[in-house]
Coordinates of C-alpha atoms in Angstrom, one line a residue:
X205 CA -22.4 143.8 80.9
X206 CA -25.5 141.7 80.1
X207 CA -27.2 139.4 82.5
X208 CA -29.0 136.1 81.7
X209 CA -32.5 136.0 83.1
X210 CA -32.8 133.7 86.1
X211 CA -36.4 133.0 85.1
X212 CA -35.4 131.9 81.6
X213 CA -32.8 129.4 82.7
X214 CA -33.0 127.2 85.8
X215 CA -29.5 126.5 87.1
X216 CA -28.7 123.5 89.1
X217 CA -25.9 124.4 91.5
X218 CA -22.8 122.2 91.6
X219 CA -20.5 122.0 94.6
X220 CA -18.2 124.9 95.5
X221 CA -15.1 123.1 94.3
X222 CA -16.2 123.5 90.6
X223 CA -15.7 126.8 88.6
X224 CA -16.8 130.0 90.4
X225 CA -20.5 130.4 89.9
X226 CA -20.7 134.2 89.9
X227 CA -18.6 136.7 88.0
X228 CA -17.5 140.0 89.5
X229 CA -17.3 143.1 87.3
X230 CA -13.5 142.8 87.4
X231 CA -13.7 139.3 86.0
X232 CA -16.2 140.5 83.3
X233 CA -13.9 143.3 82.2
X234 CA -10.9 140.9 82.3
X235 CA -12.7 138.4 80.1
X236 CA -13.7 141.1 77.6
X237 CA -10.1 142.4 77.4
X238 CA -8.7 138.9 76.8
X239 CA -11.2 138.1 74.1
X240 CA -10.3 141.3 72.3
X241 CA -6.5 141.3 72.9
X242 CA -5.4 137.7 72.3
X243 CA -6.6 137.5 68.7
X244 CA -5.0 140.9 68.1
X245 CA -1.8 139.5 69.5
X246 CA -1.8 136.5 67.1
X247 CA -2.4 138.8 64.1
X248 CA 0.4 141.1 65.2
X249 CA 2.7 138.0 65.3
X250 CA 1.8 137.2 61.7
X251 CA 2.3 140.8 60.6
X252 CA 5.7 141.0 62.3
X253 CA 6.9 137.7 60.7
X254 CA 5.6 138.6 57.3
X255 CA 6.5 142.2 57.0
X256 CA 8.8 143.3 59.8
X257 CA 11.6 140.8 59.8
X258 CA 10.3 138.9 62.7
X259 CA 10.4 142.0 65.0
X260 CA 7.2 142.5 67.1
X261 CA 8.6 145.8 68.4
X262 CA 9.1 147.1 64.9
X263 CA 5.5 146.1 64.0
X264 CA 4.2 147.9 67.2
X265 CA 6.1 151.0 66.4
X266 CA 4.6 151.1 62.9
X267 CA 1.1 150.6 64.3
X268 CA 1.7 153.5 66.7
X269 CA 3.0 155.7 63.9
X270 CA 0.2 154.9 61.4
X271 CA -2.6 154.6 63.9
X272 CA -4.0 151.2 64.9
X273 CA -7.1 151.4 62.7
X274 CA -5.1 152.3 59.5
X275 CA -2.4 149.8 60.4
X276 CA -5.0 147.0 60.9
X277 CA -6.8 147.7 57.6
X278 CA -3.5 147.8 55.7
X279 CA -2.1 144.6 57.2
X280 CA -5.1 142.5 58.1
X281 CA -4.8 138.9 56.7
X282 CA -7.0 138.3 53.7
X283 CA -9.8 135.8 53.3
X284 CA -9.1 132.9 51.0
X285 CA -11.9 130.6 49.8
X286 CA -9.3 127.8 49.1
X287 CA -8.0 128.0 52.7
X288 CA -11.5 128.1 54.2
X289 CA -12.6 125.1 52.2
X290 CA -9.4 123.3 53.1
X291 CA -9.9 123.9 56.8
X292 CA -13.6 122.8 56.5
X293 CA -12.3 119.5 55.0
X294 CA -9.8 119.2 57.8
X295 CA -12.5 119.5 60.5
X296 CA -14.7 117.0 58.7
X297 CA -11.8 114.5 58.3
X298 CA -10.8 114.7 62.0
X299 CA -14.5 114.5 63.1
X300 CA -14.8 111.3 61.0
X301 CA -11.7 109.8 62.6
X302 CA -12.9 110.8 66.0
X303 CA -16.3 109.2 65.5
X304 CA -15.4 106.0 63.7
X305 CA -11.8 104.9 64.4
X306 CA -11.4 102.2 67.0
X307 CA -9.9 103.1 70.4
X308 CA -9.6 102.5 74.1
X309 CA -12.6 103.2 76.2
X310 CA -11.6 105.3 79.2
X311 CA -13.1 107.3 82.0
X312 CA -12.6 110.9 83.0
X313 CA -12.6 112.3 86.5
X314 CA -15.8 112.5 88.5
X315 CA -17.5 115.8 87.8
X316 CA -18.8 118.1 90.5
X317 CA -22.3 116.9 89.6
X318 CA -21.3 113.3 90.2
X319 CA -21.0 112.1 86.6
X320 CA -18.2 109.7 85.5
X321 CA -18.1 110.1 81.7
X322 CA -16.6 107.7 79.2
X323 CA -14.4 108.6 76.2
X324 CA -12.9 106.8 73.3
X325 CA -9.1 107.4 73.0
X326 CA -8.3 106.9 69.4
X327 CA -6.2 110.1 68.8
X328 CA -2.9 108.3 68.2
X329 CA -4.4 106.3 65.4
X330 CA -6.0 109.4 63.9
X331 CA -2.7 111.3 64.1
X332 CA -0.8 108.4 62.5
X333 CA -3.3 108.0 59.6
X334 CA -3.4 111.8 59.0
X335 CA 0.4 112.0 58.8
X336 CA 0.8 109.0 56.6
X337 CA -1.7 110.5 54.2
X338 CA 0.0 113.9 54.2
X339 CA 3.6 112.7 54.0
X340 CA 2.7 110.0 51.5
X341 CA 0.9 112.5 49.3
X342 CA 4.0 114.8 49.5
X343 CA 6.4 112.0 48.6
X344 CA 4.2 110.9 45.7
X345 CA 4.1 114.5 44.4
X346 CA 0.3 114.7 44.8
X347 CA 0.5 117.7 47.2
X348 CA 3.0 120.4 48.0
X349 CA 4.4 119.7 51.5
X350 CA 4.7 123.4 52.1
X351 CA 1.1 124.1 51.2
X352 CA 0.1 124.8 54.9
X353 CA 2.9 127.4 55.2
X354 CA 2.0 129.0 51.8
X355 CA -1.7 129.3 52.7
X356 CA -1.0 130.4 56.3
X357 CA -2.6 133.9 55.8
X358 CA -5.9 132.4 54.7
X359 CA -5.8 129.7 57.3
X360 CA -5.3 132.3 60.0
X361 CA -8.7 133.8 58.9
X362 CA -10.3 130.4 58.7
X363 CA -9.3 129.2 62.2
X364 CA -10.3 132.5 63.8
X365 CA -13.7 132.4 62.2
X366 CA -14.3 128.8 63.3
X367 CA -13.0 129.5 66.8
X368 CA -15.4 132.4 67.4
X369 CA -18.4 130.6 65.9
X370 CA -17.7 127.5 68.0
X371 CA -17.5 129.6 71.2
X372 CA -20.8 131.3 70.4
X373 CA -22.5 128.0 69.7
X374 CA -21.1 126.5 72.9
X375 CA -22.5 129.4 74.9
X376 CA -25.9 129.1 73.3
X377 CA -26.0 125.3 73.9
X378 CA -24.9 125.8 77.5
X379 CA -27.8 128.2 78.2
X380 CA -30.6 126.4 76.3
X381 CA -29.6 122.7 75.8
X382 CA -27.0 121.6 78.4
X383 CA -26.0 118.0 78.3
X384 CA -25.4 117.8 82.1
X385 CA -27.3 120.6 83.9
X386 CA -25.8 119.6 87.2
X387 CA -22.3 120.7 86.0
X388 CA -23.4 123.9 84.3
X389 CA -22.2 127.2 85.6
X390 CA -24.0 130.5 84.8
X391 CA -22.1 133.5 86.2
X392 CA -24.7 136.2 85.6
X393 CA -22.4 137.8 83.0
X394 CA -22.8 136.9 79.3
X395 CA -19.3 138.1 78.6
X396 CA -17.7 136.0 81.3
X397 CA -19.7 133.0 80.3
X398 CA -18.6 133.4 76.7
X399 CA -14.9 133.4 77.9
X400 CA -15.0 130.8 80.6
X401 CA -17.8 128.6 79.3
X402 CA -21.1 127.4 80.6
X403 CA -21.1 123.7 80.2
X404 CA -18.4 121.4 81.6
X405 CA -18.9 118.6 79.1
X406 CA -21.1 119.6 76.2
X407 CA -22.0 116.5 74.1
X408 CA -24.0 115.5 71.1
X409 CA -25.7 112.3 72.2
X410 CA -24.0 110.1 74.7
X411 CA -20.5 109.9 73.3
X412 CA -19.7 112.9 71.0
X413 CA -17.9 115.2 73.4
X414 CA -17.2 118.7 72.1
X415 CA -14.4 119.5 74.5
X416 CA -12.6 116.2 74.1
X417 CA -12.7 116.4 70.3
X418 CA -11.5 120.0 70.1
X419 CA -8.9 119.6 72.9
X420 CA -6.9 117.3 70.7
X421 CA -8.0 116.8 67.1
X422 CA -8.2 120.0 65.0
X423 CA -5.2 121.7 66.8
X424 CA -2.8 119.1 68.2
X425 CA -3.1 116.7 65.2
X426 CA -2.3 119.7 63.0
X427 CA 0.6 120.9 65.2
X428 CA 3.2 118.5 63.7
X429 CA 1.7 118.8 60.2
X430 CA 2.3 122.5 60.5
X431 CA 5.9 121.9 61.6
X432 CA 6.5 119.6 58.7
X433 CA 5.0 122.1 56.3
X434 CA 7.1 125.0 57.6
X435 CA 10.2 122.8 57.5
X436 CA 9.4 122.0 53.8
X437 CA 9.0 125.7 53.2
X438 CA 12.4 126.3 54.7
X439 CA 13.9 123.6 52.5
X440 CA 12.3 125.1 49.4
X441 CA 13.8 128.5 50.2
X442 CA 17.2 127.5 51.4
X443 CA 17.9 124.1 49.9
X444 CA 18.3 122.6 53.4
X445 CA 16.7 122.2 56.8
X446 CA 18.5 123.7 59.7
X447 CA 19.3 121.8 62.9
X448 CA 17.4 124.4 64.9
X449 CA 14.3 123.6 62.8
X450 CA 14.9 119.8 63.3
X451 CA 15.4 120.1 67.1
X452 CA 12.3 122.3 67.8
X453 CA 10.2 120.0 65.5
X454 CA 11.5 117.0 67.4
X455 CA 10.4 118.5 70.7
X456 CA 7.0 119.2 69.3
X457 CA 6.8 115.7 67.9
X458 CA 7.6 114.1 71.3
X459 CA 5.0 116.3 73.0
X460 CA 2.3 115.5 70.5
X461 CA 2.9 111.7 70.4
X462 CA 3.1 111.7 74.2
X463 CA -0.3 113.5 74.3
X464 CA -2.0 111.0 72.1
X465 CA -0.3 107.9 73.6
X466 CA -1.5 109.0 77.0
X467 CA -4.8 110.4 75.7
X468 CA -6.8 108.4 78.3
X469 CA -4.7 110.1 81.1
X470 CA -5.5 113.6 79.7
X471 CA -9.2 113.0 80.3
X472 CA -8.3 113.5 84.0
X473 CA -6.4 116.7 83.6
X474 CA -7.7 120.3 84.4
X475 CA -8.7 121.0 80.7
X476 CA -11.1 118.1 80.5
X477 CA -12.1 117.7 84.2
X478 CA -12.5 121.3 85.4
X479 CA -12.4 123.9 82.7
X480 CA -15.7 124.7 81.1
X481 CA -16.1 124.9 77.3
X482 CA -16.1 128.5 76.3
X483 CA -14.0 130.8 74.2
X484 CA -10.9 130.0 76.3
X485 CA -11.0 126.3 75.1
X486 CA -13.1 126.6 71.9
X487 CA -11.0 129.4 70.3
X488 CA -7.9 128.4 72.2
X489 CA -7.7 124.8 71.0
X490 CA -8.7 125.6 67.4
X491 CA -6.9 128.9 66.8
X492 CA -4.5 129.9 69.5
X493 CA -2.7 126.5 69.9
X494 CA -1.9 125.9 66.2
X495 CA -0.9 129.5 65.7
X496 CA 1.2 130.2 68.9
X497 CA 2.6 126.8 69.6
X498 CA 4.2 126.6 66.2
X499 CA 5.6 130.1 66.4
X500 CA 9.2 128.9 66.5
X501 CA 8.9 126.9 63.2
X502 CA 7.2 129.9 61.6
X503 CA 10.1 132.1 62.6
X504 CA 12.9 129.7 61.6
X505 CA 11.4 129.0 58.2
X506 CA 11.7 132.8 57.4
X507 CA 14.7 133.7 59.6
X508 CA 16.9 130.6 60.1
X509 CA 19.4 130.3 63.0
X510 CA 22.4 128.0 63.0
X511 CA 23.4 126.2 66.1
X512 CA 26.8 124.7 66.9
X513 CA 27.0 121.1 67.8
X514 CA 27.5 122.0 71.5
X515 CA 24.5 124.3 71.5
X516 CA 22.4 121.6 69.8
X517 CA 23.4 118.9 72.3
X518 CA 22.8 121.2 75.2
X519 CA 19.3 122.2 74.1
X520 CA 18.4 118.6 73.4
X521 CA 19.6 117.5 76.8
X522 CA 17.8 120.3 78.6
X523 CA 14.5 119.8 76.7
X524 CA 14.6 116.0 77.0
X525 CA 15.3 116.3 80.7
X526 CA 12.1 118.5 81.0
X527 CA 10.1 115.9 79.1
X528 CA 11.5 113.1 81.3
X529 CA 10.4 115.0 84.5
X530 CA 7.0 115.7 83.0
X531 CA 6.3 112.1 82.1
X532 CA 7.7 110.8 85.3
X533 CA 5.7 113.1 87.5
X534 CA 2.4 112.3 85.8
X535 CA 3.2 108.6 85.9
X536 CA 3.9 108.7 89.6
X537 CA 0.5 110.3 90.5
X538 CA -1.5 107.8 88.5
X539 CA 0.7 104.9 89.7
X540 CA 0.2 105.6 93.4
X541 CA -3.6 106.3 93.1
X542 CA -4.1 103.1 91.1
X543 CA -2.5 101.1 93.9
X544 CA -4.2 103.1 96.7
X545 CA -0.8 104.2 98.0
X546 CA 0.5 100.6 98.5
X547 CA 3.7 101.0 96.5
X548 CA 7.1 102.7 96.5
X549 CA 8.7 105.7 94.7
X550 CA 12.4 106.3 94.4
X551 CA 13.0 103.2 96.5
X552 CA 10.9 104.4 99.5
X553 CA 7.4 103.7 100.7
X554 CA 5.2 106.5 99.3
X555 CA 3.9 109.2 101.6
X556 CA 0.5 110.7 101.0
X557 CA -2.5 112.4 102.6
X558 CA -5.8 110.5 102.3
X559 CA -8.7 112.9 101.9
X560 CA -12.4 112.9 101.1
X561 CA -14.7 115.1 99.0
X562 CA -18.5 115.3 98.3
X563 CA -20.2 115.7 94.9
X564 CA -23.6 117.4 94.4
X565 CA -25.4 114.1 94.5
X566 CA -24.4 113.8 98.2
X567 CA -22.0 111.0 97.7
X568 CA -18.6 111.0 99.4
X569 CA -15.5 110.0 97.5
X570 CA -11.8 109.4 98.5
X571 CA -8.6 110.6 96.9
X572 CA -4.9 110.8 97.7
X573 CA -2.6 113.8 97.8
X574 CA 0.9 112.5 97.0
X575 CA 3.8 114.0 99.0
X576 CA 6.5 111.6 97.6
X577 CA 8.5 111.6 94.4
X578 CA 8.2 114.7 92.2
X579 CA 5.0 115.7 94.1
X580 CA 7.1 116.0 97.2
X581 CA 9.5 118.4 95.4
X582 CA 6.8 120.9 94.3
X583 CA 3.1 120.9 94.1
X584 CA 3.2 121.3 90.3
X585 CA 6.4 119.6 89.3
X586 CA 4.8 118.9 85.9
X587 CA 4.5 122.6 85.2
X588 CA 8.2 123.1 86.0
X589 CA 8.9 120.4 83.4
X590 CA 6.6 122.1 80.9
X591 CA 8.6 125.4 81.3
X592 CA 11.9 123.6 80.8
X593 CA 10.6 122.2 77.5
X594 CA 9.2 125.6 76.4
X595 CA 12.6 127.3 77.1
X596 CA 14.4 124.8 75.0
X597 CA 12.0 125.2 72.1
X598 CA 12.3 129.0 72.1
X599 CA 16.1 128.9 72.5
X600 CA 16.4 127.2 69.1
X601 CA 15.5 130.6 67.6
X602 CA 18.4 132.5 69.3
X603 CA 18.1 135.6 71.3
X604 CA 17.9 138.4 68.7
X605 CA 14.1 138.8 68.7
X606 CA 11.4 138.7 71.4
X607 CA 8.7 137.2 69.2
X608 CA 9.6 133.5 69.3
X609 CA 10.2 133.8 73.0
X610 CA 6.7 135.1 73.6
X611 CA 5.6 131.4 73.8
X612 CA 7.8 130.8 76.8
X613 CA 6.5 133.9 78.6
X614 CA 2.9 133.0 77.7
X615 CA 3.5 129.5 79.2
X616 CA 4.9 131.0 82.3
X617 CA 1.9 133.2 82.8
X618 CA -0.5 130.4 81.8
X619 CA 0.9 127.8 84.2
X620 CA 1.2 130.3 87.1
X621 CA -2.4 131.2 86.6
X622 CA -3.5 127.6 86.2
X623 CA -1.7 126.7 89.4
X624 CA -3.7 129.4 91.2
X625 CA -6.9 128.1 89.8
X626 CA -6.0 124.5 90.6
X627 CA -5.0 125.3 94.1
X628 CA -8.1 127.3 94.8
X629 CA -10.3 124.5 93.5
X630 CA -8.3 121.9 95.5
X631 CA -8.6 124.0 98.7
X632 CA -12.4 124.2 98.2
X633 CA -12.5 120.5 97.4
X634 CA -10.2 119.1 100.1
X635 CA -10.2 121.8 102.8
X636 CA -7.9 121.2 105.7
X637 CA -6.2 118.2 103.9
X638 CA -5.1 120.6 101.2
X639 CA -3.7 123.0 103.8
X640 CA -1.7 120.2 105.3
X641 CA -0.4 119.2 101.8
X642 CA 0.8 122.8 101.3
X643 CA 2.6 122.7 104.6
X644 CA 4.4 119.5 103.7
X645 CA 5.2 120.6 100.1
X646 CA 5.8 124.4 100.4
X647 CA 7.0 125.1 96.8
X648 CA 4.3 125.6 94.2
X649 CA 6.3 125.1 90.9
X650 CA 10.1 125.6 91.2
X651 CA 11.7 123.9 94.2
X652 CA 13.7 126.3 96.4
X653 CA 12.4 129.4 94.6
X654 CA 8.6 129.5 94.2

């Protein structure tokens, strides 16, 4: 463990409802293990898909038999200059769109340091232009629509390299050139700071926001392009695209369009408002998201499953129900807060708890804790809806292999852990009002169960 000198960096302390200021040795060890293990997991997924018929257990048995070092050297993805240059072009293209396309000016949530930052939400336009260019070039015969799938090995190296470099630069900037020192958190552990991040909102200048850009543009814009490319790869192999591929791609498409259509809303979510920009977000948004969240299409392109009409309709109904709950729950929260509680939900006057909190500049602010609608059913009804969608996505791959289902189990762990972090922060922020909210809404995610 390495400490950052208190004499070298002067930290301005933010309120206790921000991220934890100090890291215990347990958190430091946990951060180190995550940084080491998760990239290894992604590489094992690729090896299992490429060389072990989609079986992660077969790949792990082979690694155990050969020895992990020998196995890694024999199977590690190879560097490709073409893929690295292509990814660099992709980053520059998305950075250009982010910086110069017109969009809606929106505001994030007030930070612990008292800042209310502005953002330009132009992601939907960037997504549309990107896809028109890619699909148009494919139709015109200028590019191979399966080129992303065919260069996946080299791209895996490229995105990992960029993700690590970005996380290192973000940590350096947080220590030595923070944009908003009042919102910076230095834990005393370089390893934990690398994982969790130092700065809350690192920026170049007044408007270029590192976190907002990387949260959506390189990874989420690419998500549906990756789907399209793997679907094209399946078509080139089989001569047709399966309904399972179409359904999971449709779920992804709905999620991505919803994300960018409501991009101004996402500036007030936990990723933007509360999580600091370290390896978790830098590598997570650029590498983990496009590699793991597209796992089903990667699997189906190589190992297709064929759904009956009944199975297809059932999966569509379940997944779309999850999306409807997700969108409805998030709408209800913003709708009630925008009207200061003077409205109805589900035909009844809304019920809520009015509470106050203080930022580090000493100013007092008000907020509402909604106890009506979906937020009266569970404290994180949107997470329950996310899990419904994740289950439907994974079910398109059948039940013969664990690998495509690892996304669902990851989401379950992620959302459970996120709910713990969110509730700890809310308790610190709202105090007795949060305790009263928990008494009124006893279930955390799944009503009647948990």
